[in-house]
């Protein structure tokens, strides 16, 4: 359960000589599935079994249980099944042996890509509601009402409703949204498979935009409008 990339790899390299044949190593990082496949080849060459586990649930996992997406051999997964059943929301719910090594992190990658799109849609919808000031909408009440019977009800909506109950203005929150990498991997995989995924891709790009990565383009667009139409350009304070 370490950050994906060099941290996980160096840790595996350090503990591999300490393990015995048929021990099981579970990589619970949010890793790129192709990296996990390559990693497993080195681990299994040493006689160690490898499982990749995509884990969802965040800080609520301890209370609600974790969604677990695992990849690996049937024998290795069978040995760790008691742990999966204990960590999941229920012994028979919320975890899945997805397939061979790499499949767990692949499913988790797609899961997070979907999450990007859902979050973006909710944020845009509430921004539209907030922008219609003459209606004086109570966004917390709207969110709470949508939680029951609506087709958009979800855990993300539950969390949004809770946030809006505490603060609808959000003036103290910086409009910067980080991206952990899985949205990018999902978009890249969609391109490689020639599968259109515009919602996920645009949601990822909106996260980049929030980080200021479109600032230069926006400045250049403002200057273009000034050059061809004489439109005023706002100066930075």
Backbone as a ProteinNet text record, in pm:
[ID]
protein_1_A
[PRIMARY]
XXXXXXXXXXXXXXXXXXXXXXXXXXXXXXXXXXXXXXXXXXXXXXXXXXXXXXXXXXXXXXXXXXXXXXXXXXXXXXXXXXXXXXXXXXXXXXXXXXXXXXXXXXXXXXXXXXXXXXXXXXXXXXXXXXXXXXXXXXXXXXXXXXXXXXXXXXXXXXXXXXXXXXXXXXXXXXXXXXXXXXXXXXXXXXXXXXXXXXXXXXXXXXXXXXXXXXXXXXXXXXXXXXXXXXXXXXXXX
[TERTIARY]
84.9	0	88.3	165.7	256.6	221.7	271	246.9	303.4	229.5	274.4	404.1	482	605.1	729.4	824.9	956	951	863.8	854.6	816.7	714.5	671.5	779.8	837.1	937.3	1059.7	1109.6	1228.1	1198.1	1074.9	1036.4	1031.3	975.1	970.4	1111.1	1199.1	1337.4	1406.5	1373.3	1440.4	1387.8	1258.6	1203.5	1205.7	1225.1	1221.6	1323	1447	1543.5	1505.1	1413.4	1374.5	1258.5	1195.1	1076.8	1114.3	1023.6	1043.9	957.3	994	919.9	773.4	686.5	540.1	481.5	564.7	508.5	427	336.7	251	278.8	308.2	328.6	209.7	143.7	26	62.3	53	77.7	-55.7	-78.9	-204.2	-195.8	-88.2	-76.2	-172	-205.1	-283.9	-189.4	-138.1	-33.7	-91.9	-11.3	-48.2	-38.7	-142	-151.6	-35.6	17.1	129.8	255.4	272.1	384.1	370.2	246.8	223.2	255	220.1	251	402	474.6	620.3	680.9	627.8	675.5	654.3	539.3	506.2	602.5	651.3	740.8	870.2	921.7	1043.7	1016.2	902.6	867.8	845.6	771.1	738.7	858.6	954.2	1077.7	1157.4	1134	1200.7	1120.2	1009.7	929.6	825.6	804.2	707.3	580.4	465.8	338.3	304.3	241.6	216.1	67.9	12.6	-126.4	-128.5	-197.9	-219	-360.3	-369.3	-498.4	-530.5	-633.8	-686.2	-779.5	-759.3	-834.7	-908.2	-1037.8	-1118.1	-1191.6	-1220.9	-1290.6	-1235.3	-1111	-1051.6	-1053.4	-1069.9	-1065.4	-1187.1	-1289.2	-1410.5	-1401.1	-1294.2	-1284.7	-1288.4	-1224.3	-1221.2	-1361.6	-1447.2	-1584.4	-1678.9	-1664.8	-1760.3	-1713.7	-1584.3	-1527.2	-1465	-1372.6	-1300.4	-1349.5	-1356	-1381.3	-1246.7	-1236.9	-1108.9	-1116.5	-1028.4	-1021.2	-885.2	-881.4	-753.7	-727.4	-598.8	-553.8	-444.2	-444.2	-342.8	-391.2	-308.3	-347.5	-460.5	-537.2	-649.5	-600.5	-484.9	-431.2	-390.5	-322.8	-277	-394.9	-493.9	-610.7	-689.9	-696.8	-769.5	-706.2	-573.3	-505.6	-532.7	-551.8	-572.9	-720.8	-808.8	-952.1	-1004.3	-961.2	-1010.6	-980.7	-866.2	-831.6	-918.6	-942.7	-1027.8	-1169.1	-1221.1	-1355.7	-1366.3	-1257.1	-1257.7	-1250.2	-1179.5	-1160.6	-1275.7	-1346.3	-1454.8	-1577.9	-1673.9	-1797.7	-1870.9	-1861.1	-1918.3	-1837.6	-1845.1	-1765.3	-1796.9	-1921	-1962.6	-1993.5	-1951.2	-1979.8	-1860.7	-1836.1	-1738	-1596	-1575.6	-1443.3	-1459.7	-1356.9	-1366	-1227	-1215.2	-1095.7	-1119.7	-1057.5	-1088.4	-1031.1	-915.8	-851.2	-702.6	-620.2	-476.4	-409.7	-282.4	-206.4	-222.5	-245.8	-266.1	-411.7	-499.9	-642.5	-700.8	-649.9	-700.3	-673.1	-549.4	-514.3	-577.2	-601.6	-669	-812.5	-883.8	-1022.2	-1025.6	-930	-924.7	-896.3	-813.9	-784	-910.6	-987.7	-1113	-1211.4	-1214.8	-1300.1	-1270.1	-1142.9	-1106.7	-1133.1	-1120.5	-1157.4	-1305.1	-1389.6	-1533.1	-1557.6	-1484.2	-1496.4	-1468	-1365.5	-1333.2	-1454.8	-1517.6	-1631.2	-1751.1	-1779.7	-1893.3	-1873.1	-1753.4	-1723.5	-1737.2	-1685.4	-1691.1	-1835.8	-1918.4	-2058.1	-2132.5	-2110.4	-2174.3	-2129.5	-1999.8	-1947.1	-2003.6	-2010.7	-2063.6	-2211.8	-2287.3	-2430.8	-2458.8	-2387.2	-2408.5	-2357.6	-2256	-2209.1	-2317	-2389.2	-2499.2	-2611.6	-2645.4	-2749	-2708.5	-2582.8	-2533.1	-2530.9	-2512.3	-2503.9	-2637.5	-2748.1	-2881.9	-2925.3	-2863.2	-2877.4	-3019.1	-3094.6	-3227	-3325.5	-3294.8	-3381.7	-3352.8	-3238.4	-3202.9	-3204.5	-3152.3	-3157.8	-3073.3	-3127	-3052.4	-2988.7	-2860.6	-2794.2	-2787.7	-2775.5	-2773.1	-2905.1	-3016.8	-3147.5	-3167.9	-3117.8	-3127	-3050.3	-2928.2	-2845.3	-2909.1	-2962.7	-3026.2	-3148.7	-3227.3	-3345.7	-3306.1	-3201.6	-3157	-3110.2	-3075.1	-3024	-3130.2	-3257.1	-3366.9	-3451.5	-3447.5	-3529.6	-3468.9	-3376	-3316.9	-3221.4	-3213.4	-3121.3	-2975.9	-2949.5	-2810.8	-2765.4	-2850	-2808.2	-2685.3	-2594.2	-2467.8	-2395.6	-2288.1	-2206.8	-2139.9	-2100.6	-2042.1	-2143	-2268.1	-2372	-2391.6	-2386.6	-2397.2	-2288.1	-2164.3	-2052.3	-2068.4	-2121.1	-2145	-2250.9	-2358.2	-2464	-2409.1	-2323.6	-2264.1	-2177.2	-2100.3	-2015.1	-2098.2	-2204.8	-2287	-2365.1	-2395.5	-2462.1	-2371.6	-2242.7	-2146.4	-2112.4	-2104.3	-2058.4	-2099.4	-2189.7	-2233.5	-2149.2	-2080.7	-2003.9	-1866.4	-1801.3	-1669.5	-1562.9	-1578.9	-1486.6	-1344.9	-1330.3	-1197.7	-1124.6	-1192	-1132.9	-1067.9	-940.5	-870.8	-925.2	-949.8	-1007.5	-902.9	-832	-725.7	-757.1	-765.6	-799.7	-682.6	-627.8	-515	-562	-470.5	-500.3	-392.3	-435.6	-343.6	-274.9	-318	-254.3	-345.1	-443.5	-526.2	-619.6	-662.1	-742.2	-663	-535	-448	-428.3	-402.1	-382.7	-507.7	-624.4	-749.7	-766.3	-738.6	-749.8	-649.2	-527.9	-425.4	-462.6	-517.4	-559.1	-674.5	-768.2	-879.4	-828.1	-729.2	-669.3	-602.5	-528.3	-458.7	-556.7	-671.1	-773	-867.9	-850.1	-936.2	-1082.4	-1099.1	-1232.7	-1258.6	-1361.4	-1387	-1425.6	-1357.3	-1387.3	-1378	-1463	-1450.4	-1480.9	-1575.4	-1612.3	-1495.8	-1437.2	-1324.2	-1205.9	-1179.4	-1066	-1084.3	-1203.5	-1228.3	-1227.7	-1277.2	-1272.5	-1127.8	-1041.6	-898.6	-840.2	-874.8	-821.3	-870.9	-992.9	-1043.3	-964.5	-918.6	-832.4	-700.4	-646.5	-523	-547.1	-662.8	-695.1	-700.5	-755.3	-765.8	-628.9	-529.3	-393.3	-313.7	-383	-318.8	-248.8	-270.7	-198.8	-257.9	-371.5	-426	-408.5	-331	-316.3	-255.5	-150	-85	-180.5	-252.1	-347	-455.6	-505.5	-610.1	-558.3	-434.9	-376.8	-362.5	-319.1	-302.7	-437.2	-541.2	-674.6	-723.5	-697.8	-737.2	-668.5	-541.4	-467.9	-517.9	-555.5	-611.9	-738	-827.8	-951.8	-920.4	-817.1	-776.5	-725.4	-648.5	-586.8	-690.1	-784.7	-875.8	-1001.4	-1037.7	-1163.2	-1152.1	-1031.8	-1014.6	-1076.1	-1102.4	-1162.7	-1063.6	-1113.5	-1026.8	-960	-838	-761.8	-747.9	-788.9	-774	-630.3	-576.8	-439.8	-437.6	-333.4	-314.7	-288.9	-344.1	-322.1	-177.4
-119.2	0	124	140.4	253.1	327.9	450.7	522.5	445.3	449	378.3	438.1	354.6	404.4	361	451.8	419.3	375.4	437	400.9	253.7	212.3	71.9	-20.1	17.3	-68.7	-88	19	7.2	-76.4	-65.7	-144.5	-292.5	-323.4	-462.8	-517.6	-437.1	-480.6	-511.4	-435.2	-453.4	-574.3	-605.5	-717.3	-850.1	-846.9	-970.4	-1073.8	-1033.5	-1133.5	-1193.5	-1129.9	-1177	-1275.4	-1288	-1372.6	-1515.5	-1606.4	-1748	-1789.3	-1899.5	-1948.9	-1969.1	-1925.2	-1932.6	-1833.1	-1745.6	-1631.6	-1548.6	-1465.7	-1383.8	-1236.8	-1164.4	-1020.9	-951.3	-863.1	-792.1	-645.3	-599	-458.3	-384	-306.9	-233	-89.7	-53.2	83.3	104.6	230.5	263.4	270.2	154.1	145.9	129.5	163.6	139	-10.9	-67.3	-212.6	-275.1	-207.7	-262.4	-268.2	-169.6	-173.1	-291.4	-320	-432.9	-565.8	-577.9	-700.9	-720.7	-613.1	-621.3	-652.7	-593	-614.6	-759.8	-814.1	-951.3	-1052.1	-1023.3	-1117.1	-1133.2	-1023.1	-1028.9	-1098.4	-1067.7	-1126.7	-1277	-1316.5	-1458	-1539.1	-1473	-1541.7	-1583.1	-1512.9	-1546	-1648.5	-1698.8	-1799.9	-1743	-1611.8	-1544.7	-1519.1	-1541.7	-1514.8	-1366.4	-1313.5	-1168.9	-1144.7	-1051.7	-1008.3	-856.7	-806	-660.5	-631.2	-534.6	-504.1	-356.6	-327.6	-191.9	-171.9	-65.3	-42.7	90.2	87.7	209.7	218.3	338.8	359.7	477.6	514	633.1	628.6	745.5	755.5	692.6	659.2	596.8	445.1	391.5	246.9	174	231.7	166.5	151.2	249.1	247.9	171	189.5	133.9	3.4	-25.5	-136.9	-86.8	-163.9	-123.7	-202.4	-135.1	-204.5	-255.5	-384.6	-447.6	-517.5	-478.1	-535.7	-602.7	-736	-806	-886.7	-892.4	-973.6	-1067.4	-1188.9	-1286.5	-1426.8	-1524.3	-1663.2	-1702.1	-1800.8	-1847.6	-1899.5	-1966.1	-2024.2	-1915.8	-1811.8	-1704.6	-1627.8	-1597.7	-1522.6	-1605.7	-1736.2	-1823.2	-1816.5	-1806.5	-1802	-1672.3	-1562.3	-1433.1	-1397	-1484.7	-1455.6	-1416.9	-1481.5	-1439	-1292.5	-1243.8	-1104.1	-1011.6	-1052.8	-973.9	-964.4	-1076.3	-1078	-990.5	-984.7	-903.1	-754.6	-718.3	-577.2	-520.1	-604.9	-560.2	-521.3	-451.2	-416.4	-538.7	-651.4	-777.5	-890.1	-1007.9	-1120.1	-1154	-1132.7	-1167.8	-1046	-928.7	-805.6	-711.3	-641.4	-534.5	-577.1	-703.7	-745.5	-844.4	-848.1	-933.4	-977.2	-1107.7	-1157.3	-1132.5	-1027.9	-981.7	-1071.6	-1133.4	-1215.3	-1227.9	-1244	-1260.7	-1133.1	-1145.6	-1030.8	-911.8	-796.2	-674	-635	-734.6	-705.1	-624.4	-645.4	-568.9	-421.4	-387.8	-247.3	-188.8	-274.1	-226.7	-185.9	-269.4	-237.6	-113.1	-101.2	16.9	142.9	132.4	245	295.4	202.5	241.1	298.4	239.8	288.6	435.1	469.9	607.9	702.2	652.2	734.1	769.9	671.6	696.1	797	781.8	873.3	1017.5	1037.5	1171.5	1233.3	1152.8	1203.2	1233.9	1147.1	1168.7	1293	1309.1	1425.9	1554.9	1552.6	1671.1	1708.5	1608.3	1634.5	1694.7	1639.2	1693.7	1837.5	1860.9	1995.5	2096.3	2058.6	2149.5	2175.6	2072.5	2089.2	2184.5	2167.6	2256.3	2397.1	2410	2543.3	2617	2544.1	2604.1	2647.2	2560.2	2595.2	2718.2	2723.1	2834.6	2964.6	2952.5	3071.1	3139.6	3068.8	3126.4	3193.5	3305.8	3369	3418.5	3454.6	3509.8	3408	3279.6	3178.2	3156.1	3200.6	3184	3039.1	2951.2	2808.1	2772.6	2685.7	2630	2500.6	2507.5	2393.8	2272.5	2296.3	2184.7	2108.7	2181.6	2116.1	2043.6	2102.9	2035.5	1904	1910	1789.6	1683.6	1726.3	1632.3	1568.2	1646.4	1593.4	1492	1520.9	1430.8	1295.8	1289.7	1165.1	1055.5	1091.7	995	988.1	873.2	851.5	897.5	990.7	1045.4	946.1	952.1	862.5	903.6	1023	1065.4	1040.7	974.2	949	857.1	885.9	812.5	852.5	780.3	815.6	951	978.3	1109.4	1220.9	1196.5	1295.2	1308.7	1196.7	1202.2	1292.7	1274.4	1354.8	1501	1524	1661	1728.3	1655.1	1709.8	1747.2	1661.8	1688.8	1814.5	1829.1	1947.1	2074.3	2071.3	2190.6	2227.5	2128	2156.9	2241.4	2215.6	2288.7	2425.4	2432.7	2556.7	2555.2	2646.6	2652.5	2746	2840.1	2940.9	2888.3	2815.6	2755.6	2859	2979.9	3088.7	3061.3	2981.2	2957.2	2841.3	2776	2660.4	2703.6	2673.6	2706.3	2619.6	2678.1	2601.5	2518.6	2437	2354.2	2209.1	2124.6	1983.8	1898.6	1819	1733.7	1613.4	1553	1428	1327.7	1205.2	1104.4	1023	1038.1	965.3	864.6	812.4	707.8	758.6	885.4	943.6	950.8	989.3	994.8	856.5	757.4	621.3	569.7	603.6	559.5	620.9	750.7	818.9	762.6	738.6	682.9	542.5	463.3	327.6	331.2	423.7	438.4	471.9	560.6	595.8	474	398.4	281.3	176.4	164.6	67.5	124.7	252.8	324.3	322.3	339.3	346.2	491.3	556.5	695.5	708.8	800.1	825.5	975.8	1055.7	1201.4	1257.3	1199	1252.1	1237.6	1118.1	1094.6	1183	1192.8	1272.6	1419.8	1473.2	1614.3	1642.1	1546.9	1564	1572.4	1489.8	1494.9	1630.1	1677.8	1805.4	1922.7	1911.1	2016.5	2019.8	1905.1	1904	1974.3	1949.4	2019	2168.8	2206.3	2348.8	2414.5	2342.7	2399.3	2420.9	2351.6	2363.8	2474.1	2551.1	2662.6	2626.5	2503.8	2460.6	2516	2587	2652.5	2803.4	2851.2	2995.8	3062.7	3003.3	3065.2	3069.9	2956.8	2954	3058.8	3074.4	3173.2	3314.9	3342.1	3474.5	3501.6	3399	3415.5	3435.3	3364.8	3384.1	3526.3	3579.6	3717.2	3815.3	3791.9	3880.6	3867.5	3748	3730	3814.1	3808.2	3885.8	4036.1	4076.5	4216.7	4257.6	4168.2	4200.3	4209.4	4113	4115.8	4196.3	4215.1	4285.1	4404.7	4431.2	4543.1	4521.4	4393.3	4365.3	4393.5	4450.4	4488.6	4365.7	4384.9	4280.8	4318.6	4229.2	4256.6	4231.6	4323.5	4311.4	4244.8	4165.4	4105.5	4214.3	4196.3	4294.6	4290.3
0	0	0	-107.3	-122.6	-250.7	-266.2	-392	-511.3	-622.3	-742.7	-794	-861.7	-923.1	-848.1	-840.8	-787.2	-641.7	-562.3	-420	-405	-477.8	-471.1	-526.2	-639.7	-703.2	-614.2	-554.2	-469.7	-344.8	-295.4	-178.5	-214.9	-329.2	-373.7	-391.4	-452.6	-473.2	-340.6	-237.6	-109	-32	-47.7	30.9	-44	-175.4	-253.7	-204.1	-171	-121.5	13.8	85.6	218.6	213.8	97.1	84.8	48.4	78.7	48.9	-69.1	-130.9	-246.6	-211.5	-302.3	-290	-191.3	-132.7	-60.6	-160	-108.3	-194.6	-168.4	-272.9	-265	-331.8	-257.7	-309.4	-328.8	-450.9	-480.8	-477.7	-369.4	-353.4	-398.4	-469.5	-520.6	-637	-664.7	-784.1	-903.3	-941.2	-1042.1	-1182.7	-1281.9	-1420.6	-1445	-1503.8	-1512.8	-1589.8	-1691.4	-1766.5	-1679.9	-1590.9	-1496.5	-1402.1	-1361.2	-1270.5	-1337.7	-1464.6	-1538.8	-1547.1	-1580.9	-1589.2	-1452.6	-1349.9	-1213.6	-1172.1	-1207.1	-1167.1	-1228.8	-1348.2	-1415.7	-1337.4	-1284.9	-1203.9	-1071.5	-1010.5	-881.2	-894.6	-996.8	-1012.4	-1058.8	-1124.5	-1162.2	-1038.6	-927.7	-801.5	-721.4	-779.8	-712.4	-618.3	-627.8	-541.6	-621.9	-560.6	-628.3	-616.1	-719.7	-728.8	-752.1	-675.8	-694.6	-705	-805.7	-814.1	-764.3	-672.4	-610	-625.2	-703.7	-710.1	-592.3	-517.6	-394.5	-401.8	-379	-375.9	-242.5	-202.7	-76.2	-0.2	-31.8	28	179.8	239	384.4	451.1	371.6	426	428.5	371.6	360.9	493.8	595.1	725.8	783.1	753.2	804.1	712.7	581.7	485.9	421.5	433.2	358.8	229.5	177.3	56.1	-65.2	-179	-304.5	-355.3	-377.9	-410.1	-545.2	-634.9	-768.3	-781.6	-784.8	-777.4	-903.8	-937.8	-1049.3	-1003.1	-1055.4	-1016.7	-1044.1	-1010.9	-1033.4	-939.4	-980	-899.1	-763.8	-765.5	-642.5	-543.2	-593.6	-505.2	-446.4	-530.5	-483.2	-382.8	-404	-309.5	-171.3	-166.5	-37.2	39.4	-33	35.3	44.7	-3.2	-1.1	137.4	246.7	378.8	409.9	363.9	386.7	301.3	177.2	88.7	144.5	193.4	249.7	374.4	452	573.6	542.6	436.1	401.3	320	244.9	158.1	239.9	179.4	250.7	306.1	237.3	285.1	223.2	282.8	233.4	88	48	-87.6	-173.6	-128.3	-204.7	-197.1	-307.4	-305.4	-336	-373.6	-419.5	-533.2	-619.7	-738.8	-781.8	-808.1	-877.7	-1025.8	-1076.3	-1212.2	-1320.4	-1293.3	-1394.4	-1365.7	-1470.1	-1449.3	-1398.5	-1367.2	-1318.7	-1413.8	-1358	-1435.6	-1445.7	-1437.9	-1457	-1341.9	-1221.9	-1107.6	-1122.4	-1154.2	-1171.5	-1298.5	-1398.7	-1519.5	-1488	-1412.1	-1374.6	-1286	-1193.7	-1107.1	-1188.1	-1290.3	-1377.2	-1445.9	-1502.6	-1568.7	-1466.7	-1347.5	-1238.5	-1209.8	-1200.4	-1168.7	-1284.5	-1407.4	-1522.1	-1518.4	-1486.3	-1470.8	-1358.9	-1249.5	-1136	-1177.7	-1260.8	-1311	-1380.1	-1470	-1545.9	-1458	-1361.7	-1271.6	-1186.2	-1133.2	-1050.9	-1131.2	-1254.7	-1338.7	-1370.4	-1401.2	-1434.2	-1314.6	-1195.6	-1076.4	-1051.3	-1063.1	-1038	-1137.8	-1264.8	-1366.2	-1343.6	-1309.5	-1286.4	-1171.7	-1060.7	-946.8	-974.7	-1059.1	-1098	-1176.8	-1262.6	-1338.6	-1244.4	-1149.7	-1052	-971.3	-928.9	-848.9	-928.5	-1060.8	-1144.8	-1170	-1151.8	-1172.8	-1043	-1012.2	-881.3	-853.4	-958.6	-934.8	-877.3	-889.2	-830.9	-682.4	-638.4	-497.7	-452.4	-535.1	-505.4	-383.3	-300.4	-189	-240.2	-272.9	-336.1	-244.2	-115	-20.8	-24.1	-32.6	-37.2	-170.1	-278.6	-408.4	-404.9	-354.7	-348.1	-260	-146.2	-54.5	-118.8	-192.1	-258.6	-366.8	-442.3	-548.6	-495.2	-368.1	-311.5	-306.4	-324.5	-308.5	-436.3	-501.2	-618.6	-749	-743.7	-865.5	-931.4	-1064.7	-1135.8	-1115.6	-1063.5	-1041.6	-897.3	-817.1	-679.6	-679.5	-589.6	-582.5	-455.1	-424.9	-309	-330.9	-455.4	-485.4	-459	-492.1	-463.5	-312.3	-239.5	-93.2	-35.5	-82.3	-33.3	-73.3	-194.8	-241.4	-154.4	-123.8	-38.9	98.3	152.5	283.1	278.2	171.2	154.7	147.4	67.2	47.4	172.4	255.9	382.6	472.3	465.2	547.2	488.4	353.7	289.4	142.6	103.2	-36.2	-120.9	-57.2	-131.2	-169.8	-79.8	-104.1	-136.1	-82.2	-114	-65.9	37.6	93.6	25.7	-69.6	-136.9	-266.9	-284.2	-409.1	-522.4	-639.9	-752	-825.4	-751.4	-807.7	-776.1	-879.5	-861	-908.3	-819.6	-855.6	-936.6	-1009.3	-1078.9	-1042.2	-1010.8	-959	-1067.5	-1192.9	-1302	-1369.2	-1296.1	-1354.7	-1463.5	-1453.3	-1560.4	-1689.3	-1677.9	-1794.3	-1853.8	-1767.5	-1818.8	-1887.6	-1832.5	-1894.4	-2032.3	-2042.5	-2172.2	-2271.9	-2227.4	-2316.4	-2362.8	-2272.1	-2308	-2407.2	-2386.9	-2481	-2620.8	-2627	-2757	-2820	-2738.2	-2790	-2842.8	-2776.5	-2817.5	-2922.6	-2955.6	-3050.5	-3004.7	-2873.3	-2814.7	-2773.5	-2826.1	-2789.4	-2642.1	-2573	-2431.8	-2405.9	-2475.7	-2465.8	-2327.5	-2255	-2123.4	-2025.8	-2020.9	-1931.7	-1970	-2100.8	-2147.6	-2115	-2136.7	-2108	-1957.9	-1878.2	-1732.7	-1685.2	-1742.6	-1710	-1749.5	-1868.7	-1915.3	-1831.8	-1779.7	-1691	-1560.5	-1514.1	-1395.5	-1425.2	-1543.3	-1581.5	-1590	-1646.7	-1658.8	-1521.7	-1421.9	-1287.2	-1223.6	-1275.7	-1222.8	-1292.6	-1377.3	-1444.3	-1574.2	-1621.5	-1741	-1869.6	-1857.9	-1977.1	-1971.1	-1873.4	-1855.4	-1977.8	-2033.5	-2149.3	-2267.6	-2291.8	-2403.5	-2384.5	-2260.3	-2233.3	-2258.7	-2218.1	-2241.8	-2391.9	-2464.6	-2608.5	-2676.8	-2631.5	-2686.7	-2663.6	-2543.3	-2513.2	-2607.6	-2636.4	-2726.7	-2870.5	-2912.4	-3046.2	-3061.8	-2959.3	-2964.3	-2969.2	-2899.4	-2901	-3038.3	-3101.6	-3230	-3342	-3347.5	-3462.1	-3436.6	-3309.4	-3283.4	-3191.5	-3143	-3052.4	-2916.3	-2880.3	-2750.7	-2638.2	-2529.2	-2417.7	-2356.7	-2309.3	-2242.1	-2096.6	-2006.4	-1864	-1822.1	-1741.7	-1694.5	-1556.8	-1532.9	-1400.8	-1297.7	-1179.4	-1072.4	-1026.1
[MASK]
+++++++++++++++++++++++++++++++++++++++++++++++++++++++++++++++++++++++++++++++++++++++++++++++++++++++++++++++++++++++++++++++++++++++++++++++++++++++++++++++++++++++++++++++++++++++++++++++++++++++++++++++++++++++++++++++++++++++++++++

